[in-house]
Coordinates of C-alpha atoms in Angstrom, one line a residue:
Chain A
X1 CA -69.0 412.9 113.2
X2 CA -67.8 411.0 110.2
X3 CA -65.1 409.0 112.6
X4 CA -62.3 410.4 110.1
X5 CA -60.3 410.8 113.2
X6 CA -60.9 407.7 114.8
X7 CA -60.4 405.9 111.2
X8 CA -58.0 403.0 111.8
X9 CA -54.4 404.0 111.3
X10 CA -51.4 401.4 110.8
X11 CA -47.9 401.4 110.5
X12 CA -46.5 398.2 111.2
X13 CA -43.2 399.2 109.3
X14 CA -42.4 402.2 111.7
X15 CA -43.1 399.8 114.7
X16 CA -40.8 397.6 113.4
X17 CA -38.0 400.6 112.6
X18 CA -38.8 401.6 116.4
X19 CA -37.9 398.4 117.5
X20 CA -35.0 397.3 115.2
X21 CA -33.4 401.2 115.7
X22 CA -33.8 400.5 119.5
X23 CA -32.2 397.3 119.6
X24 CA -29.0 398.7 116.8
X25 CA -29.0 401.8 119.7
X26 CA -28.4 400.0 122.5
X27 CA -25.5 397.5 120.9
X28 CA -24.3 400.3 119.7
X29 CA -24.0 401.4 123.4
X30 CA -23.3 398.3 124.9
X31 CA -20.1 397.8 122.8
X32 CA -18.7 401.5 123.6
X33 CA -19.0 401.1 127.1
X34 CA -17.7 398.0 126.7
X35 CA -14.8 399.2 124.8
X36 CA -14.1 402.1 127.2
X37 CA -13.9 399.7 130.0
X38 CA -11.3 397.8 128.3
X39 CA -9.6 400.4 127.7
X40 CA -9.6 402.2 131.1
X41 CA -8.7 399.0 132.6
X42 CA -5.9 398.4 130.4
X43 CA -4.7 401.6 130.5
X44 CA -4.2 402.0 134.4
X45 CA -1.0 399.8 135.3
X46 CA 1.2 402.1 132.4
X47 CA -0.6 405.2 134.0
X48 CA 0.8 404.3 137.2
X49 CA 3.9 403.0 135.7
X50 CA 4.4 406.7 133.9
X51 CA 3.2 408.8 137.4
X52 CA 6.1 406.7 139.6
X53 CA 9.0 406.7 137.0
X54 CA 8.1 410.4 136.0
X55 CA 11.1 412.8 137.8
X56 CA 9.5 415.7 136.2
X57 CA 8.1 418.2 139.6
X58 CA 5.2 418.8 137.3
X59 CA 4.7 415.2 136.4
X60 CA 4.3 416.3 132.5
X61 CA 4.7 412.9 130.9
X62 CA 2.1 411.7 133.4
X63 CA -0.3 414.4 132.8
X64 CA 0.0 413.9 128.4
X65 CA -1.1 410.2 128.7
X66 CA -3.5 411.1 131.0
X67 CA -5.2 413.6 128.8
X68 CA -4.9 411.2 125.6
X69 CA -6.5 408.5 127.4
X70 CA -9.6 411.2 128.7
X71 CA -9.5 412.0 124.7
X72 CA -10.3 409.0 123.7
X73 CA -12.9 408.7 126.3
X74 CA -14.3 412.1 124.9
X75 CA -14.1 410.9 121.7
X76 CA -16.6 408.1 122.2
X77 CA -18.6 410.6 124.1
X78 CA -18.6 412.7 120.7
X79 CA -19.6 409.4 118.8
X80 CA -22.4 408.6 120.8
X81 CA -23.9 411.8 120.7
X82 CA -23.3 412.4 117.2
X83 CA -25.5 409.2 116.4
X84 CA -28.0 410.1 118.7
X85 CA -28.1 413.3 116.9
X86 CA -28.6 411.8 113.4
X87 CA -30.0 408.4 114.2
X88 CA -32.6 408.9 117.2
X89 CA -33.6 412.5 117.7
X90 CA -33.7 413.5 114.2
X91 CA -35.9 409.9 113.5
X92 CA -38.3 411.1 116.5
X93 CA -39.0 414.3 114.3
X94 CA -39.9 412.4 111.1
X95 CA -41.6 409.9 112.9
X96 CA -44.1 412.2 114.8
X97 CA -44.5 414.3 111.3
X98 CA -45.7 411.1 109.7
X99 CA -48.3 409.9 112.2
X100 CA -51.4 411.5 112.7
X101 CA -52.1 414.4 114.8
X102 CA -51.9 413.6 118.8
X103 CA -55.3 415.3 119.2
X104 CA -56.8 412.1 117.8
X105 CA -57.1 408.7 119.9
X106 CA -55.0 406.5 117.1
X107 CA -52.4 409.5 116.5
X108 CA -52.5 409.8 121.0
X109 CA -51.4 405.8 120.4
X110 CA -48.7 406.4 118.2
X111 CA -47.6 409.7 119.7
X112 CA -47.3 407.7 123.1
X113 CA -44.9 404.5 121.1
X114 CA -42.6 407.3 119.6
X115 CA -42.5 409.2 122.9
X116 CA -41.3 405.3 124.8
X117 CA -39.1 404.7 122.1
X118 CA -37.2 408.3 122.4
X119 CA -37.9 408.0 126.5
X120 CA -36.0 404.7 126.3
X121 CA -33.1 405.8 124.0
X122 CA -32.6 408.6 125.9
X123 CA -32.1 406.7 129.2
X124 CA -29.7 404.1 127.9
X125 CA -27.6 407.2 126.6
X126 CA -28.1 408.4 130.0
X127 CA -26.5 405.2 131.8
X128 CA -23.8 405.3 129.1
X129 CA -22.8 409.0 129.8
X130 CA -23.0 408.0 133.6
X131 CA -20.5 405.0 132.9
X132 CA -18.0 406.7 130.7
X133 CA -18.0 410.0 133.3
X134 CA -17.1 406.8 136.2
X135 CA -13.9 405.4 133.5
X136 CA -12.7 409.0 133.3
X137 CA -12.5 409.5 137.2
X138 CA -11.0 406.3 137.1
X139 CA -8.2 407.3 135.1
X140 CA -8.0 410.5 136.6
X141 CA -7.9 409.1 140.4
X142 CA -5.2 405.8 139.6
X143 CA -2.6 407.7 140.8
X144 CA -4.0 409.0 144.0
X145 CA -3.2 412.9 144.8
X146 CA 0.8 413.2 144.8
X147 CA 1.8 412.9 148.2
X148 CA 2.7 416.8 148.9
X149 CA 3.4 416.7 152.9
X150 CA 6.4 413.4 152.0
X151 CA 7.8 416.2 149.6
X152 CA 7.9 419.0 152.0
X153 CA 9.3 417.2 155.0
X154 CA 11.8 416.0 153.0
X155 CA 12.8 419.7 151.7
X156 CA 12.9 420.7 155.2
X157 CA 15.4 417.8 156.2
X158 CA 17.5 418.9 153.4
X159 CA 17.7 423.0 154.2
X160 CA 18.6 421.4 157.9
X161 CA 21.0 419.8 156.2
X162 CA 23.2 422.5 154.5
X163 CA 21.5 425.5 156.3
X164 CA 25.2 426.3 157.8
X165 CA 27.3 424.7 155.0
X166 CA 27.2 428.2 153.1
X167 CA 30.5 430.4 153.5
X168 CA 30.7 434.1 151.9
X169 CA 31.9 434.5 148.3
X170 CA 34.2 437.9 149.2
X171 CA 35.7 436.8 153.3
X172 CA 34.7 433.0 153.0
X173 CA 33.4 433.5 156.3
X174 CA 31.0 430.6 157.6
X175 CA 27.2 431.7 156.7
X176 CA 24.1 430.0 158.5
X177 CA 20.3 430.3 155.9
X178 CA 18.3 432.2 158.9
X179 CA 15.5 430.5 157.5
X180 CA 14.0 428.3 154.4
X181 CA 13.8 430.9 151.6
X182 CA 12.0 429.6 147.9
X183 CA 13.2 432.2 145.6
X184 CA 16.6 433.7 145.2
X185 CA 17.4 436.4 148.0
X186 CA 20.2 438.3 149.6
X187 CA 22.0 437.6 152.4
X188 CA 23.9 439.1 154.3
X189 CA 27.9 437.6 155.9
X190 CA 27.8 438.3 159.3
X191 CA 31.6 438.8 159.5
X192 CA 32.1 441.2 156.3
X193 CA 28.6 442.1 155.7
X194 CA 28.9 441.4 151.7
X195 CA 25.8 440.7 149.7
X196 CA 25.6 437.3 148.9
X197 CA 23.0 435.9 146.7
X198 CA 21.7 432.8 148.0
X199 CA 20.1 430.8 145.1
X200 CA 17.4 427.8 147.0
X201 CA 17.4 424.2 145.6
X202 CA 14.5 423.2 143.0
X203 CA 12.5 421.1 145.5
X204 CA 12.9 424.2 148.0
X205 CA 11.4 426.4 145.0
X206 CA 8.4 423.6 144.7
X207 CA 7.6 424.1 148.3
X208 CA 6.9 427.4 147.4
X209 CA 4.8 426.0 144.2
X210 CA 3.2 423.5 145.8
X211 CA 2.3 425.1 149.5
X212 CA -1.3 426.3 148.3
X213 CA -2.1 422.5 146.7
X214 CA -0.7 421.3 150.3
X215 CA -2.4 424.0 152.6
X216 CA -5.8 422.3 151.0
X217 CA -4.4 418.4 151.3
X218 CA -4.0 419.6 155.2
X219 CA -7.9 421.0 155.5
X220 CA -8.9 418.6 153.1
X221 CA -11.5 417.4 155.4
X222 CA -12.7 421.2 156.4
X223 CA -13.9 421.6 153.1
X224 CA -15.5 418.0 152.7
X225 CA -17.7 419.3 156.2
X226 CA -18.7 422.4 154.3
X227 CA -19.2 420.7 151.1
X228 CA -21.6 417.8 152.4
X229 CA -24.3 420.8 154.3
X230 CA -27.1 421.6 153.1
X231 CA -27.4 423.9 152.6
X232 CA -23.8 424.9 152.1
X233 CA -23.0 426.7 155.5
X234 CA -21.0 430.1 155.2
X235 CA -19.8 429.7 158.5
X236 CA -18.1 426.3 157.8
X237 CA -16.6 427.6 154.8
X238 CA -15.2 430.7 157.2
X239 CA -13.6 427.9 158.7
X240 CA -12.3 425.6 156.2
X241 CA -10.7 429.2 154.5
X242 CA -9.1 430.2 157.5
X243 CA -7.6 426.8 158.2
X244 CA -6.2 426.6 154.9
X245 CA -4.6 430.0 155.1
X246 CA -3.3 429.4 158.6
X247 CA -1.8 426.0 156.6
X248 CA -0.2 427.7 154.1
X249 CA 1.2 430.6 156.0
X250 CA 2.9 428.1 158.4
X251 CA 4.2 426.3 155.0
X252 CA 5.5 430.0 153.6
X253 CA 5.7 432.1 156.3
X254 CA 7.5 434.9 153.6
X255 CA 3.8 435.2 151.9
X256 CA 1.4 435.3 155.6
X257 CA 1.1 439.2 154.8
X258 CA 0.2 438.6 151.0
X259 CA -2.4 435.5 151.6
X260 CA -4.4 437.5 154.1
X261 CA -4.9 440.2 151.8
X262 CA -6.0 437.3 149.5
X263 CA -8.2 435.8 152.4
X264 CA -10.0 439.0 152.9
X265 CA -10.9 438.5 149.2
X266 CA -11.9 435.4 149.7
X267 CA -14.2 436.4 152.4
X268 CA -15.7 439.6 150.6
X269 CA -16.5 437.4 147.6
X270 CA -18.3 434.8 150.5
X271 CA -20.7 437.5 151.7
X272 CA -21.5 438.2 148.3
X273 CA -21.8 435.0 146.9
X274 CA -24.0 433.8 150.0
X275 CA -26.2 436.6 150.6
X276 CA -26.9 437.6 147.1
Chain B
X1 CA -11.6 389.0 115.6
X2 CA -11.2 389.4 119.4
X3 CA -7.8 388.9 119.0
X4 CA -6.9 391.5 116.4
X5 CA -9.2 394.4 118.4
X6 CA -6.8 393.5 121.8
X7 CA -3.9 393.4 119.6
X8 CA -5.0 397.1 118.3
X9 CA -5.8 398.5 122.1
X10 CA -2.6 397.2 123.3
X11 CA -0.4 398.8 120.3
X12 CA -1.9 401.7 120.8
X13 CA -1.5 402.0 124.6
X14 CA 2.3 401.0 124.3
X15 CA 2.7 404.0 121.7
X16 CA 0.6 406.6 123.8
X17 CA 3.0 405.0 127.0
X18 CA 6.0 405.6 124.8
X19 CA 5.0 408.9 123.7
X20 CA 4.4 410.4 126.9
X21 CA 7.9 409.4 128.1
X22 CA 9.8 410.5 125.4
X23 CA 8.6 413.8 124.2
X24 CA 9.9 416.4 124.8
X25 CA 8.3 419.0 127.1
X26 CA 7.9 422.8 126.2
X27 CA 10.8 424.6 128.3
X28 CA 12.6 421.6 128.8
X29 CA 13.5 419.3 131.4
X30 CA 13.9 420.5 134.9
X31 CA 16.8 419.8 136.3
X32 CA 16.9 419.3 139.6
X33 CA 19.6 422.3 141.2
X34 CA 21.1 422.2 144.7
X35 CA 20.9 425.5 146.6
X36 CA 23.9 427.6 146.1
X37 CA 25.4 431.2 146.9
X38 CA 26.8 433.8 144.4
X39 CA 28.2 437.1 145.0
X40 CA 28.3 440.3 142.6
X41 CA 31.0 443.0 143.6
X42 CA 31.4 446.0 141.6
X43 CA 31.9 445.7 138.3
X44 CA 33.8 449.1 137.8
X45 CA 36.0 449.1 141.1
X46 CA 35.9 445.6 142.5
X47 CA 34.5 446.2 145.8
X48 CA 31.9 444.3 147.1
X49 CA 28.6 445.3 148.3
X50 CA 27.8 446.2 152.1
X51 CA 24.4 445.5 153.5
X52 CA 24.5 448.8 155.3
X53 CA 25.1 450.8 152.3
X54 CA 21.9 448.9 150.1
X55 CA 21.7 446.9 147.1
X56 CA 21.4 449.7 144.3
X57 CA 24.9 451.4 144.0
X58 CA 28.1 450.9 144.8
X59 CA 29.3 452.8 147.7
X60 CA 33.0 453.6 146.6
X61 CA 32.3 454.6 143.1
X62 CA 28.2 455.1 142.8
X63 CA 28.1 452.5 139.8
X64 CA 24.7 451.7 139.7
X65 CA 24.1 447.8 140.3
X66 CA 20.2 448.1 139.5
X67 CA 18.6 451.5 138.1
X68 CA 15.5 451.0 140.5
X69 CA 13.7 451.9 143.6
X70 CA 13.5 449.1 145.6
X71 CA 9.8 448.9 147.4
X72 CA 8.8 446.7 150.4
X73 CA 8.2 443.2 148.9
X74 CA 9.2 439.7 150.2
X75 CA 12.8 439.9 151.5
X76 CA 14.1 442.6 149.9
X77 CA 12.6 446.3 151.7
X78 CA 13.0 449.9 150.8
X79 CA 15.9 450.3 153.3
X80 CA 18.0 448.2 151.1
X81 CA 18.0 451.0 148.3
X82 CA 21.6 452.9 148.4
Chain C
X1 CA -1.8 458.2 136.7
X2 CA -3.9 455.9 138.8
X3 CA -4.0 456.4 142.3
X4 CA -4.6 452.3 142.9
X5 CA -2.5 451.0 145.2
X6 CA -2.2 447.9 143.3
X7 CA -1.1 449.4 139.9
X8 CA 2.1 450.3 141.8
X9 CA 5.0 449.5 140.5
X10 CA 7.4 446.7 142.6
X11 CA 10.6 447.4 143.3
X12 CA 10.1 450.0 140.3
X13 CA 9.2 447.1 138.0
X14 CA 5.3 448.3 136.6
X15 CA 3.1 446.4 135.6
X16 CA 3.6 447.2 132.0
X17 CA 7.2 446.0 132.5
X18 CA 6.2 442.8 134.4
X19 CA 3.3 441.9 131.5
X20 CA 5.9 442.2 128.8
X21 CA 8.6 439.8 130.7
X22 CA 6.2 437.1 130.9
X23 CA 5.4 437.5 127.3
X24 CA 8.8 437.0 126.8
X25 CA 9.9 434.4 129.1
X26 CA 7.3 432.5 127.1
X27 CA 9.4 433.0 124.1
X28 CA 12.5 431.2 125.6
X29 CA 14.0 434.3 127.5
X30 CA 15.5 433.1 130.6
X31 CA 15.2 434.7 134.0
X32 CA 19.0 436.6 133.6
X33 CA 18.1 437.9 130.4
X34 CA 14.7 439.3 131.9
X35 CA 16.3 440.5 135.0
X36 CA 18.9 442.4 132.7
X37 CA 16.4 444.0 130.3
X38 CA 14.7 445.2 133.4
X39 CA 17.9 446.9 134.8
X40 CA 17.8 444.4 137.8
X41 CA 19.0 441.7 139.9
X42 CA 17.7 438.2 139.6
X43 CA 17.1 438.1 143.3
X44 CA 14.8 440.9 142.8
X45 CA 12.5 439.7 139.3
X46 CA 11.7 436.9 141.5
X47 CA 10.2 439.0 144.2
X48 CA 8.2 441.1 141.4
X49 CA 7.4 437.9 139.9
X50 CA 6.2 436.3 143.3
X51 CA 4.6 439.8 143.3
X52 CA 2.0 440.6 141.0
X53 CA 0.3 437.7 140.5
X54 CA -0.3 438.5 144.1
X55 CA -2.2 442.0 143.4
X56 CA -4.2 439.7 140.6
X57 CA -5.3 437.8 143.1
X58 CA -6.4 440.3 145.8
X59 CA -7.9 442.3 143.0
X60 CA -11.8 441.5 142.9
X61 CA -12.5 443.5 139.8
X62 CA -10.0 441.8 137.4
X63 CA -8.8 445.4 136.7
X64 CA -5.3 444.2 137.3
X65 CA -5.4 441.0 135.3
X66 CA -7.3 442.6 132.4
X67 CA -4.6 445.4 132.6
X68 CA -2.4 442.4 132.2
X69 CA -3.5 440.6 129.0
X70 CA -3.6 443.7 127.5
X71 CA 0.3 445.0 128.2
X72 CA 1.5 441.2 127.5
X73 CA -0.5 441.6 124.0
X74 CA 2.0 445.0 123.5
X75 CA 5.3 442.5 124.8
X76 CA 6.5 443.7 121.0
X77 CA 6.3 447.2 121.8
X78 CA 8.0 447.5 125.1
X79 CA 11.1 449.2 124.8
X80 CA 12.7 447.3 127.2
X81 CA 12.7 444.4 125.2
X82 CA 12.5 445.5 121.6
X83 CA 16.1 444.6 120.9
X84 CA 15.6 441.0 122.7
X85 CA 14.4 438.2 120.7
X86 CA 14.7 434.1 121.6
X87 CA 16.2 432.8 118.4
X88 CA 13.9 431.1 116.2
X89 CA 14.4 430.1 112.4
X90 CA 13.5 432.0 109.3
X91 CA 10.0 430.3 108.9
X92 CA 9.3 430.2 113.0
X93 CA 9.6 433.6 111.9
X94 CA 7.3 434.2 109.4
X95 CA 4.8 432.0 110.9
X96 CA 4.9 434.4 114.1
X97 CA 4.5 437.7 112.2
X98 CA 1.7 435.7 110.2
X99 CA -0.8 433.8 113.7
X100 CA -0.6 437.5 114.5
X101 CA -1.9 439.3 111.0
X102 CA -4.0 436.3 110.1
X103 CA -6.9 435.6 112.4
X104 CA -7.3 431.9 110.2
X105 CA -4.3 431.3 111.2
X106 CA -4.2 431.9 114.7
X107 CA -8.0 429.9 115.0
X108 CA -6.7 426.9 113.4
X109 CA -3.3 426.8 115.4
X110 CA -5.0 427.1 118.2
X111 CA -7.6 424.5 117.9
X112 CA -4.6 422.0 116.6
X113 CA -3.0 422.5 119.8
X114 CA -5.8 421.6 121.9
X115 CA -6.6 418.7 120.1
X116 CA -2.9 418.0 120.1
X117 CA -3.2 417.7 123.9
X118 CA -6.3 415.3 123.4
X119 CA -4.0 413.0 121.7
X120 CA -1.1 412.7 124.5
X121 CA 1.1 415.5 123.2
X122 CA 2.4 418.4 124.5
X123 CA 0.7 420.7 122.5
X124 CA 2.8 423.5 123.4
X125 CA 5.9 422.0 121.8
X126 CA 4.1 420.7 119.1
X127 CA 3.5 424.4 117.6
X128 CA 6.7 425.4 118.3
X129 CA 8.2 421.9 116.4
X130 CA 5.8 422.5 113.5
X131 CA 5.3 426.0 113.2
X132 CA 8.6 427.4 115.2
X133 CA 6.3 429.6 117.4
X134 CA 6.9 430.2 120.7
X135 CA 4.3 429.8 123.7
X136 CA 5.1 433.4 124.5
X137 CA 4.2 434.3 120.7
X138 CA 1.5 432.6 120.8
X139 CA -0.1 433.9 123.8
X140 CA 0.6 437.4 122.6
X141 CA -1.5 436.4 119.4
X142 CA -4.2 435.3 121.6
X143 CA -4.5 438.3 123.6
X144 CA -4.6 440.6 121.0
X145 CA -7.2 438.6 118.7
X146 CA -9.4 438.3 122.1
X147 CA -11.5 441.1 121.5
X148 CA -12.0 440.4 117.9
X149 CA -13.1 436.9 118.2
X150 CA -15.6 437.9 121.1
X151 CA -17.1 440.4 117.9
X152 CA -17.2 437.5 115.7
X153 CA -19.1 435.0 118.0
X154 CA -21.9 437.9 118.7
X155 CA -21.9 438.4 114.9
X156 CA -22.1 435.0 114.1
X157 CA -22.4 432.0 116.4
X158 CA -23.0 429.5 113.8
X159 CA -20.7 430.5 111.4
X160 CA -17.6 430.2 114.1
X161 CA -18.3 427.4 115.7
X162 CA -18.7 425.5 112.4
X163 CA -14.9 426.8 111.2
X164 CA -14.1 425.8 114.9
X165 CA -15.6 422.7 114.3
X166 CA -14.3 422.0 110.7
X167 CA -10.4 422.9 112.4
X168 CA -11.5 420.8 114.9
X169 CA -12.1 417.1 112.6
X170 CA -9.1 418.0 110.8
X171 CA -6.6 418.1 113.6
X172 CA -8.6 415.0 115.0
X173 CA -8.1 413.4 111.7
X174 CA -4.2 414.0 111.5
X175 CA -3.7 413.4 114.8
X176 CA -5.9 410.2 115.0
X177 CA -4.1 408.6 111.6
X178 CA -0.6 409.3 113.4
X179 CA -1.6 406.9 116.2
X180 CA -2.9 404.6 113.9
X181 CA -6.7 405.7 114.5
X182 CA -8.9 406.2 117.3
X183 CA -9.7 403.4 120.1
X184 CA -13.4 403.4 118.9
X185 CA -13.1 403.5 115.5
X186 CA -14.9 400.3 114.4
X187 CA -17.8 400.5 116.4
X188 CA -19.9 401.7 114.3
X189 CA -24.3 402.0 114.8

């Protein structure tokens, strides 16, 4: 009635912070990513270097520069969310408690300039997150997956190898390894019957530690078929699982019994997990 | 300008390179074993140990090599208690 | 006693006895020394400790693993090992009796050696080089201030995550400065 909501409101100084704090964000962006991709960049070649010179079975060395190089990453993740915190979403609330009310058609106006500015800022983070998640797989994926099946063919040409070149501690009778064993065992000598102990190489014992990791290398593209449906298809899962297990039982024939009581959990948890 | 910021990144990367293969792991180094085979024969009367007669005691003299019942797990069965 | 098939004991090893092992193979025990403590052959901890992680895994209800964290808390206690200790120096000493009587202590350590890891070390080692504390130690600390931490965050969300957060810029801080700052530093907004 006496237009006091339609009364002319102006504030070209927070137009021109919108702007300026727009421009300062996305610099501010622009020059992390484009730090992050020096860095990922840089860092690969000595990555790879460290993953092919490191004798280690559980590749330790590799796996400590790995994770300083994802902490730096991180670290710029923290940065950039920290401004945000202080210098965009925290402005938005100041800026919308100055304005007028958004009921009115000049506060609507302004209501609408804060909301593009804080719709824009947002989106820009959003790219940035996606880029910096793309230089961590990166790093994580320079190396490639370490190449399991080379390490267990290789183990089983070497128990070929001295499988019979064992001879009894008490007669010195000659003693044949029946089979691939991956943790200490007895055995027995087949001339004087003594218990030996029979102690299995370290790559024998990674076998054992690595069979599961290989069992899924194997089905690898099982699980990529029941991954991709949509919706996720219990049925292909069954038979991704039971490939795997079938894998690994051929890998450790010892642990068959054990995994298939782990299967059946597997599959319990499937029904439940599906039908829910 | 440039030059100093490259100069930084690079330093750094050598040290974190440096780092990672130098330190020292918790547990140690693995050393890589060969496969070998042992023997235990009694302690008390120097005979060794016959598969028929199990792994727990010593048949000649009853010393007791492990003071267990052995269960049915990977190798190693029930029958193989003395 | 239980009547769960999975709470039996292996090759007479229980899972009390198997808990407090790992404890204290953490600590720098070697697999003889365990085997011996146990009253068995190596041949025959390996098969227990193939074993049980075994029942874990078949076991649904995370009795069995629960169970677990709980025994390897009471590693001190067990009196197969009481008399077996990994040597350690007069202050790894008192730092271990104090990460698990101080709570402080314990939070802080443990966010050091995470960030520690963030930074290309092996955070592990690093506690032990530091503070002489053993992984094994320091798990048993962890287990047994579980429960009491879980109280504190339902008490008090905000206050613990700001203490986490306050341990957390100060091992970032030291740890950053040693490698003469972090990549990111002088991009500032």
């Amino acid at each position: 009635m006496f237009g006091f909501f339609n009364k002319k409101y102006d504030n070209p100084a927070l137009l021109e912070e919108m702007k300026t704090r727009q421009e300062r964000w996305f610099a501010f962006l622009d020059k992390l990513e484009a730090r992050m991709h020096e860095l990922t960049t840089a860092a690969i070649p000595g990555l790879q270097e460290i993953f092919n010179q490191d004798a280690d079975p559980y590749k330790r060395a590799h796996s400590n520069m790995l994770q300083g190089l994802l902490g730096q990453i991180n670290h710029m993740r923290q940065k950039a969310n920290d401004i945000q915190e202080e210098q965009i979403i925290d402005f938005v609330y100041q800026a919308e408690a100055m304005v007028p009310v958004v009921t009115s058609t000049v506060g609507r106006d302004y209501h609408n300039r804060i909301m593009n500015f804080r719709m824009a800022c947002l989106n820009r983070h959003y790219i940035f997150d996606e880029k910096l998640n793309k230089c961590m797989q990166r790093l994580q994926q320079a190396t490639g997956a370490r190449d399991l099946e080379a390490a267990y063919q290789e183990q089983l040409r070497a128990f070929e190898s001295i499988r019979d070149k064992f001879s009894c501690q008490q007669c010195g009778g000659n003693i044949t390894i029946e089979k691939m064993f991956f943790i200490d065992t007895y055995v027995t000598c087949p001339f004087c019957h003594s218990q030996n102990t029979f102690s299995p190489s370290t790559g024998a014992r990674m076998v054992l530690h690595d069979a599961r990791a290989l069992a899924e290398q194997r089905t690898a593209h099982l699980r990529q078929a029941y991954e991709e449906s949509t919706p996720r298809d219990p049925e292909r899962e069954k038979v991704y699982l039971r490939a795997m297990i079938d894998e690994w039982n051929k890998i450790i024939p010892d642990m068959a019994e054990e995994n298939e009581k782990f299967y059946e959990r597997l599959l319990r948890e499937q029904s439940f997990h599906h039908f829910k | 300008m440039a030059e100093e910021k490259d100069n930084k990144l690079s330093a750094y990367l050598e040290r974190l390179k440096q780092q990672a293969a130098t330190q020292q792991h918790y547990g140690g180094d693995i050393t890589p074993e060969e496969a070998k085979m042992d023997i235990r024969d009694c302690p008390k009367c120097g005979a060794g140990r016959a598969f028929e007669k199990g792994l727990t005691a010593c048949t000649y003299c009853g010393f007791v090599f492990m003071d267990i019942k052995l269960t049915d797990g990977v190798n190693i069965k029930k029958e193989n208690n003395s | 006693m239980s009547d769960n098939p999975l709470l039996e004991p292996i090759h007479g090893i229980t899972l009390e006895d198997y808990s407090a092992a790992c404890a204290k193979m953490g600590s720098g025990l070697s697999e003889a020394d365990i085997a011996k403590a146990l009253g068995v052959e190596v041949p025959v901890w390996q098969e227990a400790n193939l074993l049980w992680p075994e029942r874990m895994k078949q076991d649904e209800t995370f009795h069995i693993v629960t169970l677990f964290g709980q025994y390897f808390g009471q590693a001190d206690q067990h009196p197969k090992f009481s008399n077996l200790k990994a040597t350690v120096s007069a202050e790894g000493g008192a730092n271990t009796d104090r990460i698990k009587s101080d709570k402080s202590f314990y939070e802080e350590l443990e966010v050091a050696r995470q960030v520690a890891y963030e930074y290309g070390l092996d955070g592990a080692q690093w506690i032990a080089d530091k503070y002489g504390i053993t992984l094994g130690d320091f798990q048993i600390a962890a287990s047994n201030w579980n429960a009491q931490i879980h109280q504190d965050i339902a008490a008090d969300f905000d206050g613990y995550n700001e203490r986490q957060a306050a341990y957390k810029a100060k091992y970032q801080q030291l740890f950053a400065d040693a490698q003469g700052g972090n990549v990111a530093d002088d991009i500032e907004f």
